[in-house]
mmCIF file of C-alpha atoms in Angstrom:
data_model
loop_
_atom_site.group_PDB
_atom_site.id
_atom_site.type_symbol
_atom_site.label_atom_id
_atom_site.label_comp_id
_atom_site.label_asym_id
_atom_site.label_seq_id
_atom_site.Cartn_x
_atom_site.Cartn_y
_atom_site.Cartn_z
ATOM 1 C CA MET X 64 -16.793 -6.557 -8.147
ATOM 2 C CA PRO X 65 -15.299 -2.555 -7.941
ATOM 3 C CA VAL X 66 -11.822 -2.228 -8.405
ATOM 4 C CA GLU X 67 -10.089 0.544 -7.074
ATOM 5 C CA PHE X 68 -6.834 2.501 -7.400
ATOM 6 C CA LEU X 69 -3.935 3.672 -5.423
ATOM 7 C CA GLY X 70 -1.506 6.385 -5.739
ATOM 8 C CA ILE X 71 1.230 7.636 -4.082
ATOM 9 C CA ALA X 72 0.916 10.803 -1.315
ATOM 10 C CA ALA X 73 4.749 12.073 -1.024
ATOM 11 C CA THR X 74 5.614 14.817 0.302
ATOM 12 C CA HIS X 75 8.152 15.674 -2.035
ATOM 13 C CA ASP X 76 9.336 15.495 -5.820
ATOM 14 C CA GLY X 77 12.392 12.906 -5.380
ATOM 15 C CA SER X 78 12.011 9.196 -6.876
ATOM 16 C CA GLU X 79 14.436 6.296 -7.166
ATOM 17 C CA THR X 80 15.222 8.910 -10.055
ATOM 18 C CA THR X 81 15.606 12.162 -9.610
ATOM 19 C CA PRO X 82 16.811 13.508 -6.227
ATOM 20 C CA ARG X 83 14.430 16.316 -4.900
ATOM 21 C CA SER X 84 14.032 19.825 -5.815
ATOM 22 C CA GLY X 85 13.306 21.072 -1.942
ATOM 23 C CA ALA X 86 12.400 20.198 0.952
ATOM 24 C CA ALA X 87 11.206 16.901 3.020
ATOM 25 C CA PHE X 88 7.895 18.162 3.051
ATOM 26 C CA ASP X 89 6.962 19.991 0.341
ATOM 27 C CA ARG X 90 3.699 21.873 1.136
ATOM 28 C CA GLU X 91 2.668 23.177 -2.396
ATOM 29 C CA TYR X 92 3.778 20.096 -4.186
ATOM 30 C CA THR X 93 2.311 17.657 -1.527
ATOM 31 C CA LEU X 94 -1.500 19.726 -2.383
ATOM 32 C CA ARG X 95 -1.110 19.733 -6.653
ATOM 33 C CA LEU X 96 0.233 15.656 -6.271
ATOM 34 C CA ALA X 97 -3.146 14.753 -4.436
ATOM 35 C CA ARG X 98 -5.244 16.984 -6.213
ATOM 36 C CA ALA X 99 -4.258 15.407 -9.369
ATOM 37 C CA HIS X 100 -5.187 12.287 -8.421
ATOM 38 C CA GLU X 101 -7.905 13.564 -7.390
ATOM 39 C CA ASP X 102 -8.568 15.020 -11.089
ATOM 40 C CA HIS X 103 -7.233 11.907 -12.411
ATOM 41 C CA GLY X 104 -9.691 8.476 -11.744
ATOM 42 C CA TRP X 105 -7.426 7.671 -8.607
ATOM 43 C CA ASP X 106 -9.821 6.596 -5.250
ATOM 44 C CA ARG X 107 -7.198 6.743 -2.706
ATOM 45 C CA VAL X 108 -3.185 7.644 -1.470
ATOM 46 C CA LEU X 109 -0.851 6.390 0.643
ATOM 47 C CA PHE X 110 0.894 8.671 3.170
ATOM 48 C CA ALA X 111 3.671 6.154 3.590
ATOM 49 C CA TYR X 112 6.199 6.109 7.314
ATOM 50 C CA GLY X 113 9.433 6.469 7.319
ATOM 51 C CA SER X 114 11.977 6.537 10.664
ATOM 52 C CA GLY X 115 13.517 10.046 9.405
ATOM 53 C CA SER X 116 10.418 10.436 7.313
ATOM 54 C CA PRO X 117 7.893 13.963 7.891
ATOM 55 C CA ASP X 118 4.703 12.475 9.871
ATOM 56 C CA PRO X 119 2.641 11.528 7.743
ATOM 57 C CA ALA X 120 -0.951 11.582 10.046
ATOM 58 C CA PRO X 121 -0.231 15.738 9.380
ATOM 59 C CA ALA X 122 0.369 15.761 5.911
ATOM 60 C CA ALA X 123 -2.872 13.431 5.251
ATOM 61 C CA ALA X 124 -5.162 16.198 7.176
ATOM 62 C CA TYR X 125 -3.662 19.096 5.543
ATOM 63 C CA VAL X 126 -4.182 17.037 1.956
ATOM 64 C CA ALA X 127 -7.707 15.532 3.446
ATOM 65 C CA SER X 128 -8.925 19.585 4.359
ATOM 66 C CA ARG X 129 -8.369 20.614 0.806
ATOM 67 C CA LEU X 130 -9.767 17.754 -1.470
ATOM 68 C CA ASP X 131 -13.487 15.960 -1.854
ATOM 69 C CA ARG X 132 -13.507 13.043 -2.539
ATOM 70 C CA LEU X 133 -9.753 11.764 -2.170
ATOM 71 C CA ARG X 134 -9.540 8.820 -0.106
ATOM 72 C CA ILE X 135 -6.436 8.278 2.315
ATOM 73 C CA LEU X 136 -4.279 5.507 2.883
ATOM 74 C CA LEU X 137 -2.225 6.514 5.933
ATOM 75 C CA ALA X 138 1.013 4.270 6.487
ATOM 76 C CA HIS X 139 1.703 4.129 11.082
ATOM 77 C CA ARG X 140 4.257 1.698 12.837
ATOM 78 C CA PRO X 141 2.483 0.425 16.252
ATOM 79 C CA ASN X 142 6.132 1.404 18.018
ATOM 80 C CA VAL X 143 6.041 5.322 17.360
ATOM 81 C CA SER X 144 2.800 5.426 19.365
ATOM 82 C CA TYR X 145 0.571 4.253 22.095
ATOM 83 C CA PRO X 146 -2.081 2.487 21.006
ATOM 84 C CA THR X 147 -4.777 4.865 23.119
ATOM 85 C CA PHE X 148 -3.063 8.121 21.402
ATOM 86 C CA ALA X 149 -2.951 6.218 17.777
ATOM 87 C CA ALA X 150 -7.308 5.927 17.764
ATOM 88 C CA LYS X 151 -7.616 9.579 18.788
ATOM 89 C CA THR X 152 -5.332 10.802 16.098
ATOM 90 C CA PHE X 153 -6.707 8.546 13.520
ATOM 91 C CA ALA X 154 -10.507 9.112 14.487
ATOM 92 C CA THR X 155 -9.645 12.341 14.217
ATOM 93 C CA LEU X 156 -8.511 12.681 10.851
ATOM 94 C CA ASP X 157 -11.237 10.570 9.631
ATOM 95 C CA GLN X 158 -13.415 13.210 11.173
ATOM 96 C CA ILE X 159 -11.492 15.699 8.854
ATOM 97 C CA SER X 160 -11.741 14.022 5.591
ATOM 98 C CA ASP X 161 -16.260 12.998 6.170
ATOM 99 C CA GLY X 162 -15.019 9.467 6.582
ATOM 100 C CA ARG X 163 -12.183 9.091 3.743
ATOM 101 C CA LEU X 164 -9.622 7.409 5.841
ATOM 102 C CA THR X 165 -7.921 3.857 6.372
ATOM 103 C CA VAL X 166 -4.777 3.074 7.615
ATOM 104 C CA HIS X 167 -2.496 0.680 7.261
ATOM 105 C CA PHE X 168 -0.328 -0.800 10.503
ATOM 106 C CA ILE X 169 3.520 -1.915 9.563
ATOM 107 C CA THR X 170 4.807 -3.986 11.562
ATOM 108 C CA GLY X 171 8.638 -3.856 10.530
ATOM 109 C CA GLY X 172 10.614 -5.790 8.540
ATOM 110 C CA ASN X 173 14.642 -4.765 9.357
ATOM 111 C CA ASP X 174 15.703 -4.088 12.587
ATOM 112 C CA HIS X 175 18.251 -1.230 11.837
ATOM 113 C CA GLU X 176 14.881 0.720 10.497
ATOM 114 C CA GLN X 177 13.052 0.062 13.843
ATOM 115 C CA ARG X 178 15.951 0.564 16.385
ATOM 116 C CA ARG X 179 16.093 4.301 14.705
ATOM 117 C CA GLU X 180 13.331 4.766 17.134
ATOM 118 C CA GLY X 181 14.071 2.936 19.623
ATOM 119 C CA ASP X 182 12.202 -0.258 18.910
ATOM 120 C CA THR X 183 14.695 -3.489 19.633
ATOM 121 C CA LEU X 184 11.792 -6.164 19.631
ATOM 122 C CA THR X 185 12.250 -9.360 17.684
ATOM 123 C CA LYS X 186 10.591 -9.799 14.307
ATOM 124 C CA ASP X 187 7.914 -11.709 15.856
ATOM 125 C CA GLY X 188 7.707 -9.976 18.859
ATOM 126 C CA ARG X 189 6.313 -7.354 16.838
ATOM 127 C CA TYR X 190 3.882 -9.434 14.627
ATOM 128 C CA ALA X 191 2.826 -10.186 18.513
ATOM 129 C CA ARG X 192 2.762 -6.837 19.304
ATOM 130 C CA THR X 193 0.866 -5.044 16.181
ATOM 131 C CA ARG X 194 -1.975 -7.777 16.625
ATOM 132 C CA GLU X 195 -2.445 -6.359 19.954
ATOM 133 C CA TYR X 196 -2.462 -3.088 18.690
ATOM 134 C CA ILE X 197 -4.789 -3.231 15.867
ATOM 135 C CA ARG X 198 -7.905 -5.109 18.661
ATOM 136 C CA ILE X 199 -6.979 -1.757 20.573
ATOM 137 C CA VAL X 200 -7.374 0.182 18.551
ATOM 138 C CA LYS X 201 -10.606 -1.353 17.227
ATOM 139 C CA LYS X 202 -11.795 -1.737 20.520
ATOM 140 C CA ILE X 203 -11.482 2.289 21.425
ATOM 141 C CA TRP X 204 -13.313 3.215 17.778
ATOM 142 C CA THR X 205 -15.748 1.543 18.646
ATOM 143 C CA THR X 206 -16.650 1.694 22.070
ATOM 144 C CA HIS X 207 -18.649 3.803 24.296
ATOM 145 C CA GLU X 208 -17.675 3.462 27.403
ATOM 146 C CA PRO X 209 -14.352 3.128 29.776
ATOM 147 C CA PHE X 210 -12.779 0.132 29.824
ATOM 148 C CA ASP X 211 -9.349 -1.998 30.611
ATOM 149 C CA HIS X 212 -6.852 -3.648 29.119
ATOM 150 C CA GLU X 213 -4.024 -6.117 30.676
ATOM 151 C CA GLY X 214 -2.348 -7.189 27.639
ATOM 152 C CA GLU X 215 1.583 -8.864 26.295
ATOM 153 C CA HIS X 216 2.067 -5.249 25.089
ATOM 154 C CA TYR X 217 -0.590 -2.267 26.607
ATOM 155 C CA ARG X 218 -1.850 -1.975 29.794
ATOM 156 C CA PHE X 219 -4.200 0.734 30.768
ATOM 157 C CA HIS X 220 -7.028 1.602 32.500
ATOM 158 C CA ASP X 221 -10.406 3.476 32.095
ATOM 159 C CA PHE X 222 -9.894 4.773 28.810
ATOM 160 C CA VAL X 223 -12.562 5.597 26.597
ATOM 161 C CA SER X 224 -12.006 8.497 23.692
ATOM 162 C CA ASP X 225 -14.012 10.720 23.209
ATOM 163 C CA VAL X 226 -13.713 11.234 19.060
ATOM 164 C CA PHE X 227 -14.984 8.729 16.553
ATOM 165 C CA PRO X 228 -14.604 8.130 13.179
ATOM 166 C CA VAL X 229 -16.681 8.657 11.392
ATOM 167 C CA GLN X 230 -17.066 5.846 9.733
ATOM 168 C CA GLN X 231 -18.993 3.084 10.880
ATOM 169 C CA PRO X 232 -18.721 0.962 12.876
ATOM 170 C CA ARG X 233 -15.360 1.766 12.319
ATOM 171 C CA PRO X 234 -12.632 2.679 9.270
ATOM 172 C CA ASN X 235 -11.214 -0.452 7.358
ATOM 173 C CA VAL X 236 -7.367 -1.924 8.776
ATOM 174 C CA SER X 237 -4.887 -2.677 5.939
ATOM 175 C CA PHE X 238 -1.886 -4.816 6.659
ATOM 176 C CA GLY X 239 0.592 -6.210 4.205
ATOM 177 C CA GLY X 240 3.818 -9.372 4.397
ATOM 178 C CA SER X 241 4.751 -12.063 2.600
ATOM 179 C CA SER X 242 6.063 -14.105 5.378
ATOM 180 C CA PRO X 243 4.239 -16.841 7.846
ATOM 181 C CA ALA X 244 3.805 -14.150 10.639
ATOM 182 C CA ALA X 245 2.399 -11.948 8.474
ATOM 183 C CA TYR X 246 -0.483 -13.888 6.953
ATOM 184 C CA ALA X 247 -1.748 -14.847 10.356
ATOM 185 C CA ALA X 248 -1.609 -11.848 11.609
ATOM 186 C CA GLY X 249 -2.689 -10.116 8.595
ATOM 187 C CA GLY X 250 -5.342 -13.030 7.885
ATOM 188 C CA ALA X 251 -6.598 -12.355 11.281
ATOM 189 C CA GLU X 252 -7.621 -8.211 11.600
ATOM 190 C CA ALA X 253 -7.020 -7.121 8.294
ATOM 191 C CA ASP X 254 -9.803 -5.794 6.146
ATOM 192 C CA ILE X 255 -7.096 -5.229 3.190
ATOM 193 C CA TYR X 256 -4.281 -7.660 2.654
ATOM 194 C CA CYS X 257 -1.343 -5.840 0.054
ATOM 195 C CA LEU X 258 1.291 -7.567 -1.409
ATOM 196 C CA TRP X 259 3.795 -6.351 -3.562
ATOM 197 C CA GLY X 260 4.016 -6.948 -7.335
ATOM 198 C CA GLU X 261 4.860 -10.839 -8.056
ATOM 199 C CA PRO X 262 4.589 -13.329 -11.133
ATOM 200 C CA LEU X 263 0.986 -14.451 -11.453
ATOM 201 C CA GLU X 264 1.568 -17.518 -10.295
ATOM 202 C CA GLU X 265 2.829 -16.327 -7.013
ATOM 203 C CA THR X 266 0.657 -13.966 -6.375
ATOM 204 C CA ALA X 267 -2.385 -16.598 -7.023
ATOM 205 C CA GLU X 268 -0.239 -18.920 -3.587
ATOM 206 C CA GLN X 269 0.381 -15.875 -1.826
ATOM 207 C CA ILE X 270 -3.925 -14.906 -2.315
ATOM 208 C CA ALA X 271 -4.032 -18.741 -0.812
ATOM 209 C CA ASN X 272 -1.682 -18.216 1.997
ATOM 210 C CA VAL X 273 -4.217 -15.263 2.774
ATOM 211 C CA LYS X 274 -7.337 -16.712 3.223
ATOM 212 C CA ALA X 275 -6.003 -20.159 4.661
ATOM 213 C CA ALA X 276 -5.088 -17.547 7.510
ATOM 214 C CA ALA X 277 -7.830 -15.467 7.867
ATOM 215 C CA LYS X 278 -9.923 -19.470 7.988
ATOM 216 C CA ALA X 279 -7.680 -20.307 10.920
ATOM 217 C CA ALA X 280 -7.980 -17.285 12.628
ATOM 218 C CA GLY X 281 -12.181 -18.629 12.778
ATOM 219 C CA ARG X 282 -13.164 -15.474 9.734
ATOM 220 C CA THR X 283 -16.291 -16.076 7.803
ATOM 221 C CA ASP X 284 -14.893 -13.337 5.488
ATOM 222 C CA VAL X 285 -12.005 -12.872 3.655
ATOM 223 C CA PRO X 286 -9.734 -9.647 3.117
ATOM 224 C CA ARG X 287 -9.675 -7.842 0.186
ATOM 225 C CA ILE X 288 -6.133 -8.029 -2.132
ATOM 226 C CA GLN X 289 -4.572 -5.109 -2.843
ATOM 227 C CA VAL X 290 -1.157 -5.893 -4.893
ATOM 228 C CA ALA X 291 1.210 -2.719 -6.341
ATOM 229 C CA PHE X 292 3.263 -2.218 -9.469
ATOM 230 C CA ARG X 293 6.037 0.428 -10.470
ATOM 231 C CA PRO X 294 3.961 1.447 -13.856
ATOM 232 C CA ILE X 295 6.504 2.424 -17.358
ATOM 233 C CA ILE X 296 4.336 3.660 -19.607
ATOM 234 C CA ALA X 297 4.706 5.068 -23.876
ATOM 235 C CA PRO X 298 2.289 5.264 -26.666
ATOM 236 C CA THR X 299 4.667 2.263 -28.003
ATOM 237 C CA GLU X 300 5.876 -1.008 -27.062
ATOM 238 C CA GLU X 301 9.128 -0.291 -27.747
ATOM 239 C CA LEU X 302 9.299 3.503 -26.091
ATOM 240 C CA ALA X 303 7.934 1.721 -23.441
ATOM 241 C CA TRP X 304 10.704 -0.252 -22.914
ATOM 242 C CA GLU X 305 12.998 2.438 -23.991
ATOM 243 C CA LYS X 306 11.708 3.905 -21.005
ATOM 244 C CA ALA X 307 11.950 1.334 -18.712
ATOM 245 C CA HIS X 308 16.072 0.794 -19.471
ATOM 246 C CA ARG X 309 16.593 4.875 -19.039
ATOM 247 C CA THR X 310 14.574 4.419 -15.212
ATOM 248 C CA VAL X 311 17.095 1.700 -14.650
ATOM 249 C CA GLY X 312 20.172 3.057 -15.663
ATOM 250 C CA ALA X 313 19.207 6.162 -13.812
ATOM 251 C CA ILE X 314 18.317 4.630 -9.671
ATOM 252 C CA LYS X 315 22.007 2.546 -11.078
ATOM 253 C CA ALA X 316 23.740 5.658 -11.765
ATOM 254 C CA ARG X 317 22.449 7.608 -8.298
ATOM 255 C CA ARG X 318 23.593 4.674 -6.665
ATOM 256 C CA GLU X 319 26.887 4.690 -8.305
ATOM 257 C CA LYS X 320 26.946 8.080 -7.149
ATOM 258 C CA GLY X 321 26.242 6.568 -3.722
ATOM 259 C CA GLU X 322 23.068 8.584 -3.860
ATOM 260 C CA PRO X 323 20.196 7.881 -0.960
ATOM 261 C CA VAL X 324 18.091 6.279 -4.059
ATOM 262 C CA THR X 325 15.562 3.796 -1.498
ATOM 263 C CA LYS X 326 15.892 4.900 2.888
ATOM 264 C CA ARG X 327 17.357 1.009 3.012
ATOM 265 C CA ARG X 328 20.970 1.629 3.281
ATOM 266 C CA TYR X 329 23.018 -0.672 0.433
ATOM 267 C CA GLY X 330 26.071 -0.877 3.233
ATOM 268 C CA GLN X 331 23.381 -3.284 5.255
ATOM 269 C CA ALA X 332 23.078 -7.427 4.399
ATOM 270 C CA GLN X 333 20.448 -8.596 2.454
ATOM 271 C CA PRO X 334 16.883 -7.214 3.145
ATOM 272 C CA GLN X 335 15.766 -9.235 6.024
ATOM 273 C CA ASN X 336 12.282 -9.089 5.196
ATOM 274 C CA THR X 337 10.523 -12.393 2.723
ATOM 275 C CA GLY X 338 8.713 -9.406 0.453
ATOM 276 C CA SER X 339 12.302 -8.256 -0.466
ATOM 277 C CA GLN X 340 13.738 -11.352 -0.591
ATOM 278 C CA ARG X 341 10.822 -12.966 -2.647
ATOM 279 C CA LEU X 342 11.654 -9.587 -4.926
ATOM 280 C CA ILE X 343 14.796 -10.372 -5.440
ATOM 281 C CA ALA X 344 14.957 -14.144 -5.504
ATOM 282 C CA ILE X 345 11.731 -13.635 -8.452
ATOM 283 C CA ALA X 346 14.292 -10.737 -10.266
ATOM 284 C CA GLU X 347 17.299 -13.596 -10.022
ATOM 285 C CA ALA X 348 15.294 -16.485 -12.225
ATOM 286 C CA GLY X 349 14.313 -13.798 -14.471
ATOM 287 C CA GLU X 350 13.342 -10.665 -15.751
ATOM 288 C CA ARG X 351 10.374 -10.920 -17.640
ATOM 289 C CA TYR X 352 7.446 -12.659 -16.702
ATOM 290 C CA ASP X 353 3.620 -12.751 -17.805
ATOM 291 C CA ARG X 354 2.027 -10.208 -19.563
ATOM 292 C CA ALA X 355 4.119 -7.060 -18.703
ATOM 293 C CA LEU X 356 6.161 -7.816 -15.282
ATOM 294 C CA TRP X 357 9.732 -7.025 -15.143
ATOM 295 C CA THR X 358 12.304 -7.142 -12.219
ATOM 296 C CA PRO X 359 15.105 -4.715 -12.760
ATOM 297 C CA THR X 360 13.440 -2.302 -11.555
ATOM 298 C CA ALA X 361 12.943 -4.542 -8.285
ATOM 299 C CA ALA X 362 16.784 -5.449 -8.492
ATOM 300 C CA ALA X 363 18.471 -2.245 -9.351
ATOM 301 C CA THR X 364 17.015 -1.302 -5.552
ATOM 302 C CA GLY X 365 18.467 -4.497 -4.180
ATOM 303 C CA GLY X 366 13.948 -5.449 -3.819
ATOM 304 C CA ALA X 367 13.582 -2.171 -1.621
ATOM 305 C CA GLY X 368 9.425 -1.999 -1.289
ATOM 306 C CA ASN X 369 6.738 -1.703 -4.430
ATOM 307 C CA SER X 370 9.867 -1.851 -6.786
ATOM 308 C CA ASN X 371 8.735 -4.660 -9.489
ATOM 309 C CA ALA X 372 7.303 -2.748 -13.179
ATOM 310 C CA LEU X 373 4.473 -3.634 -15.466
ATOM 311 C CA VAL X 374 5.941 -2.355 -19.135
ATOM 312 C CA GLY X 375 4.188 -1.164 -22.482
ATOM 313 C CA THR X 376 1.065 1.031 -23.510
ATOM 314 C CA PRO X 377 -1.449 1.480 -21.658
ATOM 315 C CA GLU X 378 -3.564 -1.202 -23.047
ATOM 316 C CA THR X 379 -0.437 -3.861 -22.384
ATOM 317 C CA VAL X 380 -0.388 -2.195 -18.767
ATOM 318 C CA ALA X 381 -4.110 -2.331 -18.665
ATOM 319 C CA ARG X 382 -4.624 -6.103 -19.573
ATOM 320 C CA ALA X 383 -1.789 -6.798 -16.718
ATOM 321 C CA LEU X 384 -3.924 -6.026 -14.393
ATOM 322 C CA LEU X 385 -6.856 -6.768 -15.963
ATOM 323 C CA ASP X 386 -4.739 -10.688 -15.283
ATOM 324 C CA TYR X 387 -4.268 -9.962 -11.550
ATOM 325 C CA TYR X 388 -7.826 -8.316 -10.807
ATOM 326 C CA ASP X 389 -9.714 -12.025 -12.364
ATOM 327 C CA LEU X 390 -6.826 -13.943 -9.612
ATOM 328 C CA GLY X 391 -9.355 -11.496 -6.735
ATOM 329 C CA VAL X 392 -7.011 -8.129 -6.574
ATOM 330 C CA ASP X 393 -9.120 -5.415 -6.523
ATOM 331 C CA ILE X 394 -7.494 -2.334 -5.430
ATOM 332 C CA LEU X 395 -4.416 -2.664 -7.623
ATOM 333 C CA SER X 396 -1.522 0.262 -6.816
ATOM 334 C CA ALA X 397 0.565 1.985 -9.277
ATOM 335 C CA ARG X 398 3.646 4.327 -8.424
ATOM 336 C CA GLY X 399 5.885 5.947 -11.179
ATOM 337 C CA TYR X 400 8.929 7.234 -10.927
ATOM 338 C CA ASP X 401 7.918 10.983 -12.250
ATOM 339 C CA LEU X 402 5.435 11.217 -9.318
ATOM 340 C CA LEU X 403 3.426 13.885 -10.643
ATOM 341 C CA GLY X 404 3.666 13.528 -14.287
ATOM 342 C CA ASP X 405 3.298 9.510 -14.398
ATOM 343 C CA ALA X 406 -0.272 10.008 -12.333
ATOM 344 C CA VAL X 407 -1.246 12.181 -14.059
ATOM 345 C CA ASP X 408 -0.351 9.570 -16.791
ATOM 346 C CA PHE X 409 -1.998 6.326 -15.554
ATOM 347 C CA GLY X 410 -5.381 8.289 -14.515
ATOM 348 C CA ARG X 411 -5.584 9.381 -18.533
ATOM 349 C CA HIS X 412 -4.210 6.396 -20.566
ATOM 350 C CA VAL X 413 -4.710 3.202 -17.911
ATOM 351 C CA ILE X 414 -7.052 3.611 -15.115
ATOM 352 C CA PRO X 415 -10.964 4.600 -17.797
ATOM 353 C CA ILE X 416 -9.323 1.270 -19.686
ATOM 354 C CA VAL X 417 -9.334 -1.269 -16.574
ATOM 355 C CA ARG X 418 -12.831 -0.091 -15.209
ATOM 356 C CA GLU X 419 -14.294 -0.981 -18.484
ATOM 357 C CA GLU X 420 -13.419 -3.908 -18.782
ATOM 358 C CA VAL X 421 -13.851 -5.100 -15.033
ATOM 359 C CA ALA X 422 -17.245 -3.302 -16.179
ATOM 360 C CA LYS X 423 -17.974 -4.856 -19.168
ATOM 361 C CA ARG X 424 -16.760 -8.539 -16.660
ATOM 362 C CA ASP X 425 -18.934 -7.515 -13.727
ATOM 363 C CA ALA X 426 -22.026 -7.133 -16.375
ATOM 364 C CA GLU X 427 -21.057 -10.606 -17.734
ATOM 365 C CA ARG X 428 -21.502 -12.483 -14.539
ATOM 366 C CA VAL X 429 -24.494 -10.598 -13.806
ATOM 367 C CA VAL X 430 -25.858 -12.226 -16.913
ATOM 368 C CA ARG X 431 -24.707 -15.688 -15.933
ATOM 369 C CA GLY X 432 -25.760 -15.431 -12.859
ATOM 370 C CA THR X 433 -29.459 -14.615 -14.076
ATOM 371 C CA ARG X 434 -29.513 -17.921 -16.424
ATOM 372 C CA ASN X 435 -27.508 -19.522 -13.305
ATOM 373 C CA PRO X 436 -27.332 -18.958 -9.871
ATOM 374 C CA ALA X 437 -24.751 -20.895 -9.192
ATOM 375 C CA ALA X 438 -22.520 -19.305 -11.845
ATOM 376 C CA VAL X 439 -22.846 -15.919 -10.163
ATOM 377 C CA ASN X 440 -18.842 -15.886 -8.511
ATOM 378 C CA GLY X 441 -17.696 -17.847 -12.034
#
C-alpha cells in the first residue's frame, strides 16, 4: 500500500525548544515552511488548532492558494462553530485547494482548554457532539436538497449548501484519540485514525482497538492509520543522540524559566486526555523502546501531544518508520524541533529511504500474489 508523510504547517518559527521570533501569524514564514514541505517530498501538512492560536482555516487557504501539490489537513473543534457553517468553510477550502483538503475533527481532551472558548460539556458529551457534528458535515457535503436535522446537540431546518467539495463524494475525515470513547467515535466515522507514536506493541494494540470499533459500528472497511513522531536525526548515531539530549535540555531550560513550552499550563494537574496519560506512563516505564523510540521528549513536555522521538541516523529512523508501516500504518506524521530545517532534512534524507523500501515491499507482495493469490495480503 502507498505511504504518505504528514508535516506541520506552523504559523511561526517557535517550538518547544525555541521561542518564536515574531508574531503568532508570520505570513512569510508560514508560506516558507509549507513550501519546504512541498519541495522535499511531503504529501500534506497539518494546520493545528489552539484556543488562542491563529485561525487555521484562513491560514490553510492562504497556503493552498499559493502552492500546487501540497495537501492540507485542517484541524477543527466542533465547539467553535455550527456544523452548517463549518461544512461550507470546508467545502470552500476544498475548492480553493482544488481537492486537497482533509478535515481533522478534535473532540477536546482538556476541560480547561475547552472552557477557554465557552465549551462546558463533559468529555463524554463532547464525543457524542463530535459524532453528530461529523455526520451533519458529511451530509451537507453530499446532499443537494434541503433537509432538516433534529439531534441532541444541533437543530436546523430546510438547509442546503450552495458550495460543495471538489472531492467526490466528499473529503476525508480524520480523527484521533486513545480512549474507548475515541475508538468508538473514530471507528464509526473516520477515514483516517490518528495515533501518537508509542512502542510497536502498544501501537498494534491501538490499531486492533480501532479495527474492532469500526467492525462494531457496522463498517466493512477500516480507517487508515496515522502515527506521529518527533524525529531527531544526524549523520551518525553518536551525533543524533547528542542532539537528542540537547533537545531535552533546551525544553527543560525553557520550563525552568517559566516559558510557555506547550499550550498546556504546567501548573495544572496531570493531563486529562488518555493519549497524554499513556505517553507519560510509557516514559515512566522506560526511555528507549524498539529500534529508535525515545521517551524523554514526551516526559519533558508532560506528555503534551505528539512528543515521543525517533532518534538516529536517517537510515535508523527510516527503518523504525518501516516497522510501523509493517504494522499497518500508512500515514507517517513527523515534526522536528527546528521546524523548517528539520522538515528539509527529513524530506531529503528519510522520506526517500522509506518510499524506496515501501515500493520494494509492494513489489514483493505482487510477486507473491501472482504465485499464490492468497498471499497478496501477506
